[in-house]
């Protein structure tokens, strides 16, 4: 019953949307430009930004010595200063050795397994999210710079296709909301271009951190579609495609979003 009511509500707002003006996607804009002034102010002030808590947790985990193996800091510097921020801004990357797309969270898990000789933290675990937030925050202010040529070209094309496929009971694609209606409101939320430069981000709605994978999952649930597994090929393709759309936008991690 409740689900039906929600889907009615959703369909109702969508009909309203469709009756409105169709906005063409011109300039690439961060989700930052679509949130309320108060939310922007919260993001801009490190003492107010709730996402900074995850950065701090990540920093602690980074230098924590695991029961067996090595700490991240022992190889990458106490504050991660040996990591190259320009290189971090390129994620997700194509990795020849892994034979496909590697996201930041995959890279961290690979390091836990192959370098630190520890058990990789499961996807969606708070610790992995905190580590990802800490590492990505090192590159805050760097423009997103995902590779678009070479091996990435055909993979991004597949991501582009997924972005335009209709999913779920409401039979819409990602592009329906994020390409056609940025600036319009749906259930009190202002639709943005669905960019990835703010992630992992703090969500006021859930009171939790979400990385890009989780955010996509939340949209698929909104579309009443079955979310992809965190390490599914579809998740990686969609994320790489979204981040390539964000090329040139400054990394905001941890952004604050509705
Ligand atoms: C024994 C040393 C060692 C440990 C411990 C280690 N790493 Fe790494 N890490 C590496 C090496 C070597 C590379 C680069 C080789 C590669 O790309 O696989 C790397 C690559 C990375 C990268 C990608 C950097 C880039 O520019 O692409 C990230 C992010 C990273 N590590 C994070 C972590 C985190 C987080 C931890 C702790 C959970 C960790 N590493 C533990 C050695 C280590
Ligand atoms: C019914 C409309 C709708 C559809 C369809 C939809 N989304 Fe969203 N999405 C939203 C709303 C509303 C938000 C929150 C406001 C915003 O940032 O746009 C959001 C937020 C996002 C964000 C976060 C943007 C930011 O800067 O915080 C991403 C990324 C995203 N969506 C990706 C997707 C992907 C990928 C799909 C397809 C699988 C999709 N969305 C489908 C409505 C939709």
Short mmCIF file of C-alpha atoms and ligand atoms in Angstrom, two decimals:
data_model
loop_
_atom_site.label_atom_id
_atom_site.label_comp_id
_atom_site.label_asym_id
_atom_site.label_seq_id
_atom_site.Cartn_x
_atom_site.Cartn_y
_atom_site.Cartn_z
CA UNK A 1 0.00 0.00 0.00
CA UNK A 2 2.68 2.45 1.07
CA UNK A 3 4.80 1.55 -1.92
CA UNK A 4 1.87 2.13 -4.21
CA UNK A 5 1.22 5.52 -2.63
CA UNK A 6 4.86 6.47 -3.08
CA UNK A 7 4.89 5.42 -6.69
CA UNK A 8 1.67 7.38 -7.28
CA UNK A 9 3.30 10.39 -5.70
CA UNK A 10 6.35 9.92 -7.86
CA UNK A 11 4.37 9.47 -11.03
CA UNK A 12 2.28 12.49 -10.08
CA UNK A 13 5.33 14.71 -9.75
CA UNK A 14 6.77 13.30 -12.95
CA UNK A 15 3.65 14.20 -14.88
CA UNK A 16 4.02 17.71 -13.52
CA UNK A 17 7.62 17.63 -14.60
CA UNK A 18 6.79 16.52 -18.08
CA UNK A 19 4.30 19.36 -18.36
CA UNK A 20 7.10 21.80 -17.50
CA UNK A 21 9.85 23.14 -19.67
CA UNK A 22 12.45 20.73 -20.94
CA UNK A 23 15.88 21.92 -19.90
CA UNK A 24 18.70 21.13 -22.24
CA UNK A 25 22.02 20.13 -20.68
CA UNK A 26 24.38 22.95 -21.51
CA UNK A 27 27.22 23.82 -19.18
CA UNK A 28 28.47 21.10 -16.85
CA UNK A 29 27.44 22.05 -13.32
CA UNK A 30 28.14 20.51 -9.95
CA UNK A 31 25.32 19.35 -7.68
CA UNK A 32 26.62 22.17 -5.44
CA UNK A 33 24.94 24.69 -7.75
CA UNK A 34 21.54 23.07 -7.20
CA UNK A 35 21.39 22.72 -3.42
CA UNK A 36 20.10 25.35 -0.99
CA UNK A 37 22.33 28.22 0.19
CA UNK A 38 22.38 26.76 3.73
CA UNK A 39 23.60 23.41 2.38
CA UNK A 40 26.36 25.11 0.40
CA UNK A 41 27.42 27.08 3.48
CA UNK A 42 27.51 23.84 5.49
CA UNK A 43 29.72 22.18 2.89
CA UNK A 44 32.09 25.15 2.71
CA UNK A 45 32.77 25.24 6.44
CA UNK A 46 34.93 22.30 7.53
CA UNK A 47 33.69 22.68 11.12
CA UNK A 48 30.06 22.50 10.03
CA UNK A 49 30.42 19.89 7.30
CA UNK A 50 29.30 16.53 8.79
CA UNK A 51 31.29 14.72 6.06
CA UNK A 52 34.53 15.86 7.71
CA UNK A 53 33.84 13.31 10.42
CA UNK A 54 34.27 10.55 7.83
CA UNK A 55 37.50 12.19 6.65
CA UNK A 56 38.79 12.10 10.24
CA UNK A 57 37.70 8.48 10.72
CA UNK A 58 39.40 7.61 7.43
CA UNK A 59 42.57 9.39 8.54
CA UNK A 60 42.69 7.27 11.71
CA UNK A 61 42.10 4.03 9.82
CA UNK A 62 44.78 5.03 7.33
CA UNK A 63 47.49 5.06 9.98
CA UNK A 64 46.06 2.27 12.12
CA UNK A 65 48.22 -0.81 12.20
CA UNK A 66 46.12 -3.86 11.27
CA UNK A 67 46.50 -7.02 13.40
CA UNK A 68 48.54 -8.50 10.58
CA UNK A 69 50.10 -6.71 7.66
CA UNK A 70 50.94 -3.04 7.21
CA UNK A 71 49.13 0.27 7.68
CA UNK A 72 48.28 2.37 4.64
CA UNK A 73 50.39 5.17 6.11
CA UNK A 74 53.50 2.98 6.22
CA UNK A 75 53.55 3.02 2.41
CA UNK A 76 51.66 6.21 1.48
CA UNK A 77 52.84 8.64 4.20
CA UNK A 78 51.34 9.57 7.57
CA UNK A 79 48.74 11.91 6.01
CA UNK A 80 48.70 10.20 2.61
CA UNK A 81 51.11 12.81 1.26
CA UNK A 82 52.85 10.26 -0.96
CA UNK A 83 49.64 9.70 -2.93
CA UNK A 84 49.51 11.80 -6.11
CA UNK A 85 46.39 14.00 -6.10
CA UNK A 86 46.42 14.34 -9.89
CA UNK A 87 46.33 10.58 -10.16
CA UNK A 88 43.48 10.34 -7.60
CA UNK A 89 41.46 12.77 -9.75
CA UNK A 90 41.60 10.25 -12.60
CA UNK A 91 39.50 7.57 -10.88
CA UNK A 92 37.75 5.40 -12.02
CA UNK A 93 40.66 4.24 -14.19
CA UNK A 94 41.19 1.48 -16.69
CA UNK A 95 43.62 -1.01 -15.20
CA UNK A 96 45.30 -3.41 -17.56
CA UNK A 97 46.35 -5.83 -14.83
CA UNK A 98 42.83 -6.02 -13.40
CA UNK A 99 41.46 -6.17 -16.94
CA UNK A 100 38.84 -3.46 -16.47
CA UNK A 101 37.59 -0.45 -14.57
CA UNK A 102 39.00 0.14 -11.11
CA UNK A 103 37.27 2.64 -8.82
CA UNK A 104 38.89 4.22 -5.81
CA UNK A 105 37.15 1.81 -3.45
CA UNK A 106 38.33 -1.15 -5.56
CA UNK A 107 41.90 0.19 -5.48
CA UNK A 108 41.79 0.52 -1.70
CA UNK A 109 40.48 -3.04 -1.36
CA UNK A 110 43.19 -4.27 -3.73
CA UNK A 111 45.80 -2.56 -1.58
CA UNK A 112 44.41 -4.20 1.54
CA UNK A 113 44.60 -7.58 -0.14
CA UNK A 114 47.80 -7.36 -2.19
CA UNK A 115 49.90 -4.77 -0.35
CA UNK A 116 48.82 -4.73 3.28
CA UNK A 117 48.10 -8.51 3.42
CA UNK A 118 44.83 -7.91 5.26
CA UNK A 119 41.27 -8.96 4.57
CA UNK A 120 39.67 -6.36 2.26
CA UNK A 121 36.87 -4.41 3.97
CA UNK A 122 33.48 -5.34 2.43
CA UNK A 123 31.80 -2.87 0.08
CA UNK A 124 29.46 -0.40 1.86
CA UNK A 125 31.22 -0.99 5.17
CA UNK A 126 31.69 2.24 7.14
CA UNK A 127 35.43 1.69 7.27
CA UNK A 128 35.80 1.42 3.51
CA UNK A 129 33.60 4.48 3.02
CA UNK A 130 35.70 6.42 5.52
CA UNK A 131 38.96 5.38 3.85
CA UNK A 132 37.58 6.31 0.42
CA UNK A 133 36.40 9.68 1.76
CA UNK A 134 39.78 10.38 3.34
CA UNK A 135 41.73 9.48 0.19
CA UNK A 136 39.41 11.35 -2.17
CA UNK A 137 39.47 14.40 0.12
CA UNK A 138 43.23 14.61 -0.46
CA UNK A 139 42.38 15.62 -4.04
CA UNK A 140 39.72 18.18 -3.06
CA UNK A 141 39.88 21.12 -5.48
CA UNK A 142 41.50 19.08 -8.26
CA UNK A 143 39.46 18.92 -11.47
CA UNK A 144 37.99 15.49 -12.23
CA UNK A 145 40.07 14.04 -15.03
CA UNK A 146 38.77 10.65 -16.16
CA UNK A 147 40.45 9.18 -19.23
CA UNK A 148 38.12 9.23 -22.23
CA UNK A 149 40.31 7.75 -24.95
CA UNK A 150 42.14 4.43 -25.39
CA UNK A 151 40.64 1.48 -23.55
CA UNK A 152 38.18 3.76 -21.75
CA UNK A 153 36.43 4.90 -24.91
CA UNK A 154 34.38 1.76 -25.53
CA UNK A 155 33.73 1.25 -21.79
CA UNK A 156 32.34 4.78 -21.44
CA UNK A 157 30.13 4.10 -24.42
CA UNK A 158 28.66 1.12 -22.57
CA UNK A 159 28.14 3.32 -19.51
CA UNK A 160 26.43 5.89 -21.70
CA UNK A 161 24.05 3.19 -22.94
CA UNK A 162 23.21 2.14 -19.37
CA UNK A 163 22.53 5.78 -18.54
CA UNK A 164 19.93 5.90 -21.28
CA UNK A 165 18.22 2.53 -20.65
CA UNK A 166 14.82 2.65 -18.96
CA UNK A 167 14.85 0.91 -15.58
CA UNK A 168 12.27 -0.14 -13.06
CA UNK A 169 8.57 0.25 -12.59
CA UNK A 170 8.52 3.93 -13.49
CA UNK A 171 10.19 3.06 -16.77
CA UNK A 172 12.63 5.96 -16.84
CA UNK A 173 16.31 6.30 -17.59
CA UNK A 174 18.88 8.26 -15.60
CA UNK A 175 18.97 10.74 -18.47
CA UNK A 176 15.26 11.42 -18.13
CA UNK A 177 15.79 13.19 -14.83
CA UNK A 178 19.38 14.33 -14.95
CA UNK A 179 19.65 15.49 -18.58
CA UNK A 180 16.16 16.78 -19.24
CA UNK A 181 15.12 18.29 -15.93
CA UNK A 182 18.04 19.76 -13.98
CA UNK A 183 16.71 22.72 -12.01
CA UNK A 184 13.19 21.29 -11.73
CA UNK A 185 11.77 20.01 -8.45
CA UNK A 186 10.64 16.49 -7.67
CA UNK A 187 9.21 15.72 -4.22
CA UNK A 188 10.82 18.86 -2.85
CA UNK A 189 14.25 18.02 -4.26
CA UNK A 190 15.87 20.07 -6.97
CA UNK A 191 17.17 17.79 -9.70
CA UNK A 192 20.83 18.30 -10.60
CA UNK A 193 22.84 16.95 -13.51
CA UNK A 194 23.70 13.88 -11.42
CA UNK A 195 27.44 14.59 -11.39
CA UNK A 196 29.94 12.56 -9.35
CA UNK A 197 32.49 15.18 -8.25
CA UNK A 198 31.13 15.53 -4.70
CA UNK A 199 31.32 11.88 -3.71
CA UNK A 200 31.68 10.35 -1.22
CA UNK A 201 29.21 12.93 0.10
CA UNK A 202 27.21 13.46 3.28
CA UNK A 203 23.46 13.14 2.68
CA UNK A 204 21.19 15.20 4.90
CA UNK A 205 18.30 12.95 3.89
CA UNK A 206 19.81 9.75 5.30
CA UNK A 207 22.27 11.33 7.76
CA UNK A 208 24.98 9.11 6.31
CA UNK A 209 27.85 9.15 3.88
CA UNK A 210 27.25 7.78 0.39
CA UNK A 211 29.85 7.09 -2.24
CA UNK A 212 28.86 7.30 -5.90
CA UNK A 213 27.91 3.63 -6.00
CA UNK A 214 25.52 4.06 -3.06
CA UNK A 215 24.07 7.24 -4.56
CA UNK A 216 23.29 5.45 -7.81
CA UNK A 217 21.75 2.65 -5.78
CA UNK A 218 19.51 5.21 -4.04
CA UNK A 219 18.37 6.56 -7.43
CA UNK A 220 17.64 3.05 -8.73
CA UNK A 221 15.52 2.43 -5.63
CA UNK A 222 13.71 5.70 -6.33
CA UNK A 223 13.08 4.35 -9.83
CA UNK A 224 11.80 1.17 -8.21
CA UNK A 225 14.45 -0.83 -10.01
CA UNK A 226 16.72 -3.57 -8.69
CA UNK A 227 20.09 -1.99 -7.77
CA UNK A 228 23.27 -3.55 -9.19
CA UNK A 229 25.69 -5.38 -6.89
CA UNK A 230 28.51 -3.05 -5.73
CA UNK A 231 31.13 -4.88 -7.79
CA UNK A 232 28.89 -5.61 -10.79
CA UNK A 233 30.24 -4.58 -14.18
CA UNK A 234 27.19 -2.32 -14.62
CA UNK A 235 28.03 -0.38 -11.46
CA UNK A 236 31.58 0.23 -12.66
CA UNK A 237 30.50 1.24 -16.17
CA UNK A 238 27.86 3.67 -14.89
CA UNK A 239 30.24 5.22 -12.38
CA UNK A 240 33.02 5.65 -14.91
CA UNK A 241 30.58 7.26 -17.33
CA UNK A 242 29.16 9.62 -14.69
CA UNK A 243 32.62 10.68 -13.56
CA UNK A 244 33.66 11.30 -17.18
CA UNK A 245 30.68 13.66 -17.47
CA UNK A 246 32.09 15.46 -14.43
CA UNK A 247 35.47 16.03 -16.08
CA UNK A 248 36.66 19.54 -15.28
CA UNK A 249 34.46 19.94 -12.19
CA UNK A 250 36.39 20.36 -8.96
CA UNK A 251 36.40 17.46 -6.52
CA UNK A 252 34.32 18.53 -3.49
CA UNK A 253 34.63 15.46 -1.26
CA UNK A 254 33.02 15.51 1.21
CA UNK A 255 30.14 17.37 -0.47
CA UNK A 256 26.90 17.97 1.44
CA UNK A 257 23.76 17.04 -0.45
CA UNK A 258 20.10 16.64 0.31
C1 LIG B 1 53.03 -2.32 1.25
C2 LIG B 1 52.73 -1.00 0.75
C3 LIG B 1 51.28 -0.57 0.64
C4 LIG B 1 50.30 -0.60 1.60
C5 LIG B 1 50.38 -1.16 3.00
C6 LIG B 1 49.15 0.03 0.99
N1 LIG B 1 49.43 0.40 -0.29
FE1 LIG B 1 48.24 1.49 -1.50
N2 LIG B 1 49.59 1.25 -3.02
C7 LIG B 1 50.80 0.64 -2.91
C8 LIG B 1 51.43 0.59 -4.21
C9 LIG B 1 52.78 -0.03 -4.54
C10 LIG B 1 50.53 1.22 -5.10
C11 LIG B 1 50.72 1.46 -6.58
C12 LIG B 1 50.70 0.21 -7.33
C13 LIG B 1 49.36 -0.06 -7.81
O1 LIG B 1 48.82 0.83 -8.50
O2 LIG B 1 48.84 -1.14 -7.55
C14 LIG B 1 49.39 1.64 -4.31
C15 LIG B 1 48.29 2.32 -4.81
C16 LIG B 1 47.29 2.89 -4.03
C17 LIG B 1 46.30 3.81 -4.50
C18 LIG B 1 46.16 4.33 -5.91
C19 LIG B 1 47.07 5.50 -6.13
C20 LIG B 1 47.06 6.01 -7.54
O3 LIG B 1 47.68 7.05 -7.76
O4 LIG B 1 46.46 5.39 -8.42
C21 LIG B 1 45.51 4.12 -3.43
C22 LIG B 1 44.32 5.08 -3.42
C23 LIG B 1 46.00 3.38 -2.30
N3 LIG B 1 47.09 2.65 -2.69
C24 LIG B 1 45.44 3.40 -1.03
C25 LIG B 1 45.83 2.56 -0.01
C26 LIG B 1 45.11 2.40 1.24
C27 LIG B 1 43.84 3.15 1.62
C28 LIG B 1 45.80 1.49 1.98
C29 LIG B 1 45.44 0.93 3.34
C30 LIG B 1 44.21 0.18 3.42
C31 LIG B 1 46.96 1.10 1.20
N4 LIG B 1 46.94 1.74 0.00
C32 LIG B 1 47.94 0.22 1.63
C33 LIG B 1 51.37 0.18 -1.77
C34 LIG B 1 50.72 0.03 -0.56
C1 LIG B 2 12.93 10.24 -11.11
C2 LIG B 2 14.09 11.09 -11.28
C3 LIG B 2 15.47 10.46 -11.18
C4 LIG B 2 15.97 9.42 -11.94
C5 LIG B 2 15.26 8.64 -13.01
C6 LIG B 2 17.34 9.26 -11.51
N1 LIG B 2 17.65 10.15 -10.53
FE1 LIG B 2 19.49 10.51 -9.77
N2 LIG B 2 18.72 11.91 -8.54
C7 LIG B 2 17.40 12.31 -8.50
C8 LIG B 2 17.21 13.30 -7.46
C9 LIG B 2 15.90 13.99 -7.10
C10 LIG B 2 18.47 13.49 -6.87
C11 LIG B 2 18.83 14.42 -5.71
C12 LIG B 2 19.00 15.82 -6.25
C13 LIG B 2 20.09 15.88 -7.28
O1 LIG B 2 21.27 16.02 -6.92
O2 LIG B 2 19.79 15.74 -8.47
C14 LIG B 2 19.41 12.63 -7.60
C15 LIG B 2 20.78 12.60 -7.36
C16 LIG B 2 21.68 11.87 -8.12
C17 LIG B 2 23.12 11.96 -7.99
C18 LIG B 2 23.86 12.84 -7.02
C19 LIG B 2 24.22 14.20 -7.60
C20 LIG B 2 24.90 15.10 -6.61
O3 LIG B 2 25.69 15.96 -7.02
O4 LIG B 2 24.67 14.96 -5.41
C21 LIG B 2 23.65 11.08 -8.90
C22 LIG B 2 25.12 10.80 -9.13
C23 LIG B 2 22.55 10.44 -9.59
N3 LIG B 2 21.36 10.96 -9.10
C24 LIG B 2 22.70 9.46 -10.54
C25 LIG B 2 21.60 8.81 -11.15
C26 LIG B 2 21.74 7.66 -12.01
C27 LIG B 2 23.04 6.99 -12.40
C28 LIG B 2 20.48 7.32 -12.41
C29 LIG B 2 20.06 6.15 -13.27
C30 LIG B 2 20.39 4.84 -12.76
C31 LIG B 2 19.57 8.28 -11.81
N4 LIG B 2 20.29 9.14 -11.02
C32 LIG B 2 18.21 8.31 -12.02
C33 LIG B 2 16.40 11.89 -9.35
C34 LIG B 2 16.53 10.90 -10.29
#
